[in-house]
Coordinates of N, CA and C in Angstrom, one line a residue:
M1 N 64.2 88.3 69.4 CA 65.6 87.9 69.0 C 65.5 86.3 68.9
D2 N 66.0 85.9 67.7 CA 66.0 84.5 67.4 C 67.2 83.8 68.1
A3 N 67.3 82.5 68.1 CA 68.3 81.7 68.7 C 69.7 82.0 68.1
L4 N 69.7 82.1 66.8 CA 71.0 82.3 66.1 C 71.6 83.7 66.4
T5 N 70.8 84.7 66.5 CA 71.2 86.0 66.9 C 71.7 86.0 68.3
F6 N 71.0 85.3 69.2 CA 71.4 85.3 70.6 C 72.8 84.6 70.7
I7 N 73.0 83.5 70.0 CA 74.3 82.8 70.1 C 75.4 83.6 69.5
A8 N 75.1 84.3 68.4 CA 76.1 85.2 67.8 C 76.5 86.3 68.8
K9 N 75.5 86.9 69.5 CA 75.8 88.0 70.4 C 76.6 87.4 71.7
L10 N 76.2 86.2 72.1 CA 76.9 85.6 73.2 C 78.4 85.3 72.9
I11 N 78.6 84.8 71.7 CA 80.0 84.5 71.3 C 80.8 85.8 71.1
E12 N 80.2 86.8 70.6 CA 80.8 88.1 70.4 C 81.2 88.7 71.8
S13 N 80.4 88.6 72.8 CA 80.7 89.2 74.1 C 81.7 88.4 74.9
L14 N 81.8 87.1 74.6 CA 82.8 86.3 75.3 C 84.1 86.1 74.6
A15 N 84.2 86.6 73.4 CA 85.5 86.3 72.7 C 86.7 86.9 73.3
W16 N 86.7 88.2 73.7 CA 87.9 88.8 74.2 C 88.2 88.3 75.6
P17 N 87.3 88.2 76.5 CA 87.6 87.6 77.8 C 88.2 86.2 77.7
T18 N 87.6 85.4 76.8 CA 88.1 84.1 76.7 C 89.6 84.1 76.1
A19 N 89.8 84.9 75.1 CA 91.2 85.0 74.6 C 92.2 85.5 75.6
A20 N 91.8 86.5 76.4 CA 92.7 87.0 77.5 C 93.0 85.9 78.5
L21 N 92.0 85.1 78.9 CA 92.2 84.0 79.8 C 93.1 82.9 79.3
V22 N 92.9 82.6 78.0 CA 93.7 81.6 77.3 C 95.2 82.1 77.3
L23 N 95.4 83.4 77.0 CA 96.8 83.9 76.9 C 97.4 83.9 78.3
V24 N 96.7 84.2 79.3 CA 97.2 84.2 80.7 C 97.6 82.7 81.1
L25 N 96.8 81.8 80.7 CA 97.1 80.4 81.1 C 98.3 79.9 80.3
L26 N 98.4 80.3 79.0 CA 99.5 79.8 78.2 C 100.8 80.5 78.6
L27 N 100.8 81.7 79.1 CA 102.0 82.5 79.5 C 102.2 82.5 81.0
R28 N 101.5 81.6 81.7 CA 101.6 81.6 83.2 C 103.0 81.6 83.7
A29 N 103.9 80.7 83.2 CA 105.3 80.6 83.7 C 106.1 81.9 83.4
E30 N 105.9 82.5 82.3 CA 106.6 83.7 82.0 C 106.1 84.9 82.9
I31 N 104.8 84.9 83.1 CA 104.2 86.0 84.0 C 104.8 85.8 85.4
Q32 N 104.9 84.6 85.9 CA 105.4 84.3 87.2 C 106.9 84.7 87.3
S33 N 107.6 84.6 86.3 CA 109.0 84.9 86.3 C 109.2 86.4 86.3
L34 N 108.2 87.2 85.9 CA 108.3 88.7 85.9 C 107.8 89.3 87.2
L35 N 107.1 88.5 88.1 CA 106.6 89.1 89.3 C 107.6 89.7 90.2
P36 N 108.8 89.1 90.4 CA 109.8 89.8 91.3 C 110.2 91.2 90.8
F37 N 110.0 91.5 89.5 CA 110.4 92.8 89.0 C 109.2 93.8 89.1
L38 N 108.1 93.4 89.6 CA 106.9 94.2 89.7 C 107.1 95.3 90.6
K39 N 106.9 96.6 90.2 CA 107.2 97.7 91.0 C 106.0 98.0 92.0
K40 N 104.8 97.9 91.4 CA 103.6 98.2 92.3 C 102.5 97.4 91.9
L41 N 101.9 96.8 92.9 CA 100.7 96.0 92.7 C 99.7 96.4 93.8
K42 N 98.5 96.8 93.4 CA 97.5 97.2 94.3 C 96.3 96.5 94.0
A43 N 95.9 95.5 94.8 CA 94.7 94.7 94.6 C 94.1 94.5 96.0
G44 N 93.2 95.4 96.4 CA 92.6 95.3 97.7 C 93.6 95.7 98.7
P45 N 93.8 94.8 99.7 CA 94.7 95.1 100.8 C 96.2 94.8 100.5
V46 N 96.5 94.4 99.3 CA 97.9 94.1 99.0 C 98.6 95.3 98.6
E47 N 99.7 95.6 99.3 CA 100.6 96.7 99.0 C 102.0 96.2 98.7
A48 N 102.2 95.7 97.5 CA 103.4 95.0 97.2 C 104.6 96.0 97.2
E49 N 104.3 97.2 96.7 CA 105.4 98.2 96.6 C 106.0 98.5 98.0
F50 N 105.2 98.8 99.0 CA 105.7 99.1 100.3 C 106.5 98.0 100.9
E51 N 106.0 96.8 100.8 CA 106.7 95.6 101.4 C 108.1 95.4 100.7
R52 N 108.1 95.5 99.4 CA 109.3 95.2 98.6 C 110.4 96.3 98.9
E53 N 110.0 97.5 98.9 CA 110.9 98.6 99.2 C 111.5 98.6 100.6
V54 N 110.6 98.4 101.6 CA 111.1 98.3 103.0 C 112.0 97.1 103.2
K55 N 111.8 96.0 102.5 CA 112.6 94.9 102.7 C 114.0 95.1 102.0
E56 N 114.0 95.8 100.9 CA 115.3 96.1 100.2 C 116.1 97.1 101.1
L57 N 115.4 98.1 101.6 CA 116.0 99.1 102.4 C 116.6 98.5 103.7
R58 N 115.9 97.6 104.3 CA 116.4 96.9 105.5 C 117.7 96.1 105.2
S59 N 117.7 95.3 104.1 CA 118.8 94.5 103.7 C 120.0 95.4 103.4
E60 N 119.8 96.5 102.7 CA 120.9 97.5 102.4 C 121.4 98.1 103.7
T61 N 120.6 98.5 104.6 CA 121.0 99.1 105.8 C 121.7 98.2 106.7
E62 N 121.3 96.9 106.8 CA 122.0 96.0 107.6 C 123.3 95.6 107.0
A63 N 123.5 95.7 105.7 CA 124.8 95.4 105.1 C 125.8 96.5 105.5
E64 N 125.3 97.7 105.6 CA 126.2 98.8 105.9 C 126.4 99.0 107.4
F65 N 125.3 98.8 108.1 CA 125.3 99.0 109.6 C 124.7 97.8 110.2
P66 N 125.5 96.7 110.4 CA 125.0 95.5 111.0 C 124.4 95.8 112.4
P67 N 123.3 95.2 112.8 CA 122.8 95.5 114.2 C 123.7 94.9 115.2
A68 N 123.8 95.6 116.4 CA 124.6 95.1 117.5 C 124.1 93.8 118.0
M69 N 125.0 92.9 118.3 CA 124.7 91.6 118.8 C 124.0 91.7 120.2
G70 N 123.0 90.9 120.4 CA 122.3 90.9 121.7 C 121.5 92.2 122.0
L71 N 121.3 93.0 120.9 CA 120.5 94.3 121.1 C 119.1 94.0 121.4
V72 N 118.6 94.5 122.5 CA 117.2 94.3 122.9 C 116.4 95.5 122.5
A73 N 115.2 95.3 122.0 CA 114.4 96.4 121.5 C 114.1 97.4 122.7
S74 N 114.1 98.7 122.4 CA 113.9 99.7 123.4 C 112.4 99.7 123.7
P75 N 112.0 100.3 124.9 CA 110.6 100.3 125.2 C 109.7 101.0 124.1
R76 N 110.3 102.1 123.5 CA 109.6 102.8 122.4 C 109.4 101.8 121.3
Q77 N 110.4 101.1 120.9 CA 110.3 100.2 119.8 C 109.3 99.1 120.1
Q78 N 109.3 98.6 121.3 CA 108.3 97.6 121.7 C 106.9 98.1 121.6
T79 N 106.7 99.4 122.0 CA 105.4 100.0 121.9 C 105.0 100.1 120.4
L80 N 105.9 100.5 119.6 CA 105.6 100.7 118.1 C 105.3 99.3 117.5
L81 N 106.0 98.3 117.9 CA 105.7 96.9 117.4 C 104.4 96.4 117.8
E82 N 104.0 96.7 119.0 CA 102.6 96.4 119.5 C 101.6 97.2 118.7
L83 N 101.8 98.4 118.5 CA 100.9 99.3 117.7 C 100.8 98.8 116.3
A84 N 101.9 98.3 115.8 CA 101.8 97.8 114.4 C 100.9 96.6 114.2
Q85 N 100.7 95.8 115.3 CA 99.7 94.7 115.2 C 98.3 95.2 115.2
I86 N 98.0 96.3 115.8 CA 96.7 96.9 115.8 C 96.4 97.8 114.6
S87 N 97.4 98.7 114.3 CA 97.2 99.6 113.2 C 98.6 99.9 112.5
P88 N 98.9 99.2 111.4 CA 100.1 99.3 110.8 C 100.4 100.8 110.4
R89 N 99.4 101.5 109.9 CA 99.6 102.9 109.4 C 100.0 103.8 110.6
S90 N 99.3 103.6 111.7 CA 99.7 104.4 112.9 C 101.1 104.1 113.4
A91 N 101.5 102.9 113.4 CA 102.9 102.5 113.8 C 103.9 103.2 112.9
I92 N 103.6 103.3 111.6 CA 104.5 103.9 110.7 C 104.6 105.4 110.9
I93 N 103.4 106.0 111.1 CA 103.4 107.5 111.4 C 104.1 107.8 112.7
E94 N 103.9 107.0 113.7 CA 104.5 107.2 115.0 C 106.0 107.0 114.9
A95 N 106.5 106.0 114.2 CA 107.9 105.8 114.0 C 108.6 106.9 113.3
W96 N 107.9 107.5 112.3 CA 108.4 108.6 111.5 C 108.5 109.8 112.4
Q97 N 107.4 110.1 113.2 CA 107.5 111.2 114.1 C 108.6 111.2 115.1
G98 N 109.0 110.0 115.5 CA 110.2 109.8 116.4 C 111.4 110.3 115.7
I99 N 111.6 110.0 114.4 CA 112.7 110.5 113.7 C 112.7 112.0 113.6
E100 N 111.6 112.6 113.3 CA 111.5 114.1 113.2 C 111.8 114.7 114.6
F101 N 111.3 114.1 115.7 CA 111.5 114.7 117.0 C 113.0 114.6 117.4
A102 N 113.6 113.4 117.1 CA 115.0 113.2 117.4 C 115.9 114.2 116.7
A103 N 115.6 114.4 115.4 CA 116.4 115.3 114.6 C 116.3 116.8 115.1
A104 N 115.0 117.1 115.5 CA 114.8 118.5 116.0 C 115.5 118.6 117.4
R105 N 115.5 117.6 118.2 CA 116.1 117.6 119.5 C 117.7 117.8 119.3
V106 N 118.3 117.2 118.4 CA 119.7 117.3 118.2 C 120.0 118.8 117.7
V107 N 119.2 119.3 116.8 CA 119.4 120.7 116.4 C 119.3 121.7 117.6
S108 N 118.3 121.4 118.4 CA 118.1 122.3 119.6 C 119.2 122.1 120.6
N109 N 119.6 120.9 120.9 CA 120.7 120.7 121.9 C 122.0 121.2 121.4
R110 N 122.2 121.2 120.1 CA 123.5 121.7 119.6 C 123.4 123.2 119.3
A111 N 122.3 123.8 119.5 CA 122.1 125.2 119.3 C 122.4 125.6 117.8
I112 N 122.0 124.7 116.9 CA 122.2 125.0 115.5 C 121.1 125.9 115.0
S113 N 121.5 126.9 114.2 CA 120.6 127.9 113.7 C 119.9 127.4 112.5
V114 N 118.6 127.4 112.6 CA 117.7 127.1 111.4 C 116.8 128.3 111.2
P115 N 116.7 128.7 109.9 CA 115.9 129.9 109.7 C 114.5 129.7 110.2
V116 N 114.0 130.8 110.8 CA 112.7 130.8 111.5 C 111.6 130.2 110.6
K117 N 111.6 130.6 109.4 CA 110.5 130.2 108.4 C 110.6 128.7 108.2
E118 N 111.8 128.1 108.4 CA 111.9 126.7 108.1 C 112.1 125.8 109.4
A119 N 111.9 126.4 110.5 CA 112.2 125.7 111.8 C 111.3 124.5 112.0
S120 N 110.1 124.5 111.4 CA 109.2 123.4 111.6 C 109.3 122.4 110.4
S121 N 110.2 122.7 109.5 CA 110.4 121.8 108.3 C 111.4 120.7 108.6
P122 N 111.0 119.4 108.6 CA 111.9 118.3 108.8 C 113.1 118.4 107.8
N123 N 112.8 118.8 106.6 CA 113.9 118.9 105.6 C 114.9 119.9 105.9
A124 N 114.5 121.0 106.5 CA 115.4 122.1 106.9 C 116.3 121.6 108.0
V125 N 115.7 120.8 108.9 CA 116.4 120.3 110.1 C 117.4 119.3 109.6
I126 N 117.1 118.4 108.7 CA 118.1 117.4 108.2 C 119.2 118.1 107.4
R127 N 118.8 119.2 106.7 CA 119.9 119.9 106.0 C 120.9 120.5 107.0
A128 N 120.3 121.1 108.1 CA 121.2 121.7 109.1 C 122.1 120.6 109.7
L129 N 121.6 119.5 110.0 CA 122.4 118.4 110.6 C 123.5 117.9 109.6
T130 N 123.1 117.9 108.3 CA 124.1 117.6 107.3 C 125.2 118.6 107.2
K131 N 124.8 119.9 107.2 CA 125.7 121.0 107.1 C 126.8 121.0 108.2
F132 N 126.4 120.6 109.4 CA 127.3 120.5 110.5 C 127.9 119.1 110.7
N133 N 127.8 118.3 109.7 CA 128.4 116.9 109.7 C 127.9 116.1 110.9
L134 N 126.7 116.3 111.4 CA 126.2 115.5 112.5 C 125.5 114.2 112.0
V135 N 125.2 114.1 110.7 CA 124.7 112.9 110.1 C 125.5 112.7 108.8
G136 N 125.7 111.4 108.5 CA 126.4 111.0 107.3 C 125.5 110.9 106.1
Q137 N 126.1 110.7 105.0 CA 125.3 110.6 103.7 C 124.3 109.4 103.8
R138 N 124.8 108.3 104.4 CA 123.9 107.1 104.5 C 122.7 107.4 105.4
E139 N 122.9 108.1 106.5 CA 121.8 108.4 107.3 C 120.8 109.3 106.6
V140 N 121.3 110.3 105.9 CA 120.4 111.2 105.1 C 119.6 110.4 104.1
S141 N 120.3 109.5 103.4 CA 119.7 108.7 102.4 C 118.6 107.8 103.0
L142 N 118.9 107.2 104.2 CA 117.9 106.4 104.9 C 116.7 107.3 105.3
Y143 N 117.0 108.5 105.8 CA 116.0 109.4 106.2 C 115.0 109.6 105.0
Y144 N 115.5 110.0 103.8 CA 114.6 110.2 102.7 C 113.9 109.0 102.2
D145 N 114.6 107.8 102.3 CA 113.9 106.6 101.9 C 112.8 106.3 102.8
L146 N 113.0 106.4 104.1 CA 111.9 106.1 105.1 C 110.8 107.1 104.9
R147 N 111.1 108.4 104.6 CA 110.1 109.4 104.4 C 109.2 109.0 103.2
A148 N 109.9 108.6 102.1 CA 109.1 108.1 100.9 C 108.2 107.0 101.3
L149 N 108.6 106.0 102.1 CA 107.8 104.9 102.5 C 106.7 105.4 103.3
R150 N 107.0 106.3 104.3 CA 105.9 106.9 105.1 C 104.9 107.5 104.3
N151 N 105.3 108.2 103.2 CA 104.4 109.0 102.4 C 103.5 108.0 101.6
Q152 N 103.9 106.8 101.4 CA 103.0 105.8 100.8 C 101.9 105.4 101.7
A153 N 102.2 105.3 103.0 CA 101.3 104.8 104.0 C 100.3 105.8 104.5
V154 N 100.7 107.1 104.6 CA 99.9 108.1 105.3 C 98.6 108.4 104.5
P155 N 98.6 108.6 103.2 CA 97.3 108.9 102.5 C 96.3 107.8 102.5
E156 N 96.7 106.6 102.7 CA 95.8 105.4 102.6 C 95.2 105.2 104.0
E157 N 93.9 105.6 104.1 CA 93.2 105.4 105.4 C 93.2 104.0 105.8
H158 N 93.0 103.1 104.9 CA 92.9 101.6 105.2 C 94.2 100.9 104.7
F159 N 95.3 101.6 105.0 CA 96.6 101.0 104.5 C 96.8 99.6 105.2
A160 N 97.2 98.7 104.3 CA 97.4 97.3 104.8 C 98.8 96.9 104.3
A161 N 99.6 96.5 105.2 CA 101.0 95.9 104.8 C 101.2 94.7 105.7
T162 N 102.1 93.9 105.3 CA 102.4 92.7 106.1 C 103.0 93.2 107.5
Q163 N 102.9 92.4 108.5 CA 103.5 92.7 109.8 C 105.0 92.8 109.6
E164 N 105.6 91.9 108.8 CA 107.0 92.0 108.6 C 107.5 93.3 108.1
A165 N 106.7 93.8 107.1 CA 107.1 95.1 106.5 C 107.0 96.2 107.5
V166 N 106.0 96.3 108.3 CA 105.8 97.3 109.3 C 106.9 97.2 110.3
F167 N 107.2 96.0 110.8 CA 108.2 95.7 111.8 C 109.6 96.2 111.2
N168 N 109.8 95.9 110.0 CA 111.1 96.4 109.3 C 111.2 97.9 109.3
F169 N 110.1 98.5 109.0 CA 110.0 100.0 109.0 C 110.3 100.5 110.4
V170 N 109.6 100.0 111.4 CA 109.8 100.5 112.7 C 111.2 100.3 113.2
Q171 N 111.8 99.1 112.9 CA 113.2 98.9 113.3 C 114.2 99.8 112.6
L172 N 114.0 100.1 111.3 CA 114.8 101.0 110.6 C 114.6 102.4 111.2
A173 N 113.4 102.8 111.4 CA 113.2 104.2 112.0 C 113.8 104.3 113.4
T174 N 113.6 103.3 114.2 CA 114.2 103.5 115.6 C 115.7 103.4 115.5
R175 N 116.3 102.7 114.5 CA 117.7 102.7 114.4 C 118.2 104.0 113.9
L176 N 117.6 104.7 113.0 CA 117.9 106.0 112.5 C 117.8 107.0 113.6
Q177 N 116.7 106.9 114.4 CA 116.4 107.8 115.5 C 117.5 107.8 116.5

């Protein structure tokens, strides 16, 4: 291979990456203005979707149900917050299980009939609670929103979210519980 062929091949292989880099640099301000509207970004440990959605859910929930003044975290919530520092995914799973157990406990304590086939289904339990007006529409909506967020965390063995996002999830879950 002579020098001219080598230079031509080098320019050919670098043309598109260079053009893409130049475009990104030229449109940097416009790209930054679009970042808040980004639905999902997954780059290594960054889970932008989970953080954004849990933050929105917390602000919506606090607008409708402001937290009680001077409210101290329960021992369970403290345990979950400590677990969140060690394993965010485990804290989310444990917080979610608390919701499921609390809902099942209410159904059991109120002697509400749930079909045998569906007795272990959290969705059947929440439907029964709704049917007997034991939970409002906002609580049902929060239940399904938290469930969707939990479903984002569970399949990811190395799920990584900010401490703030996990704390928000735990606080919302314990509030719903």
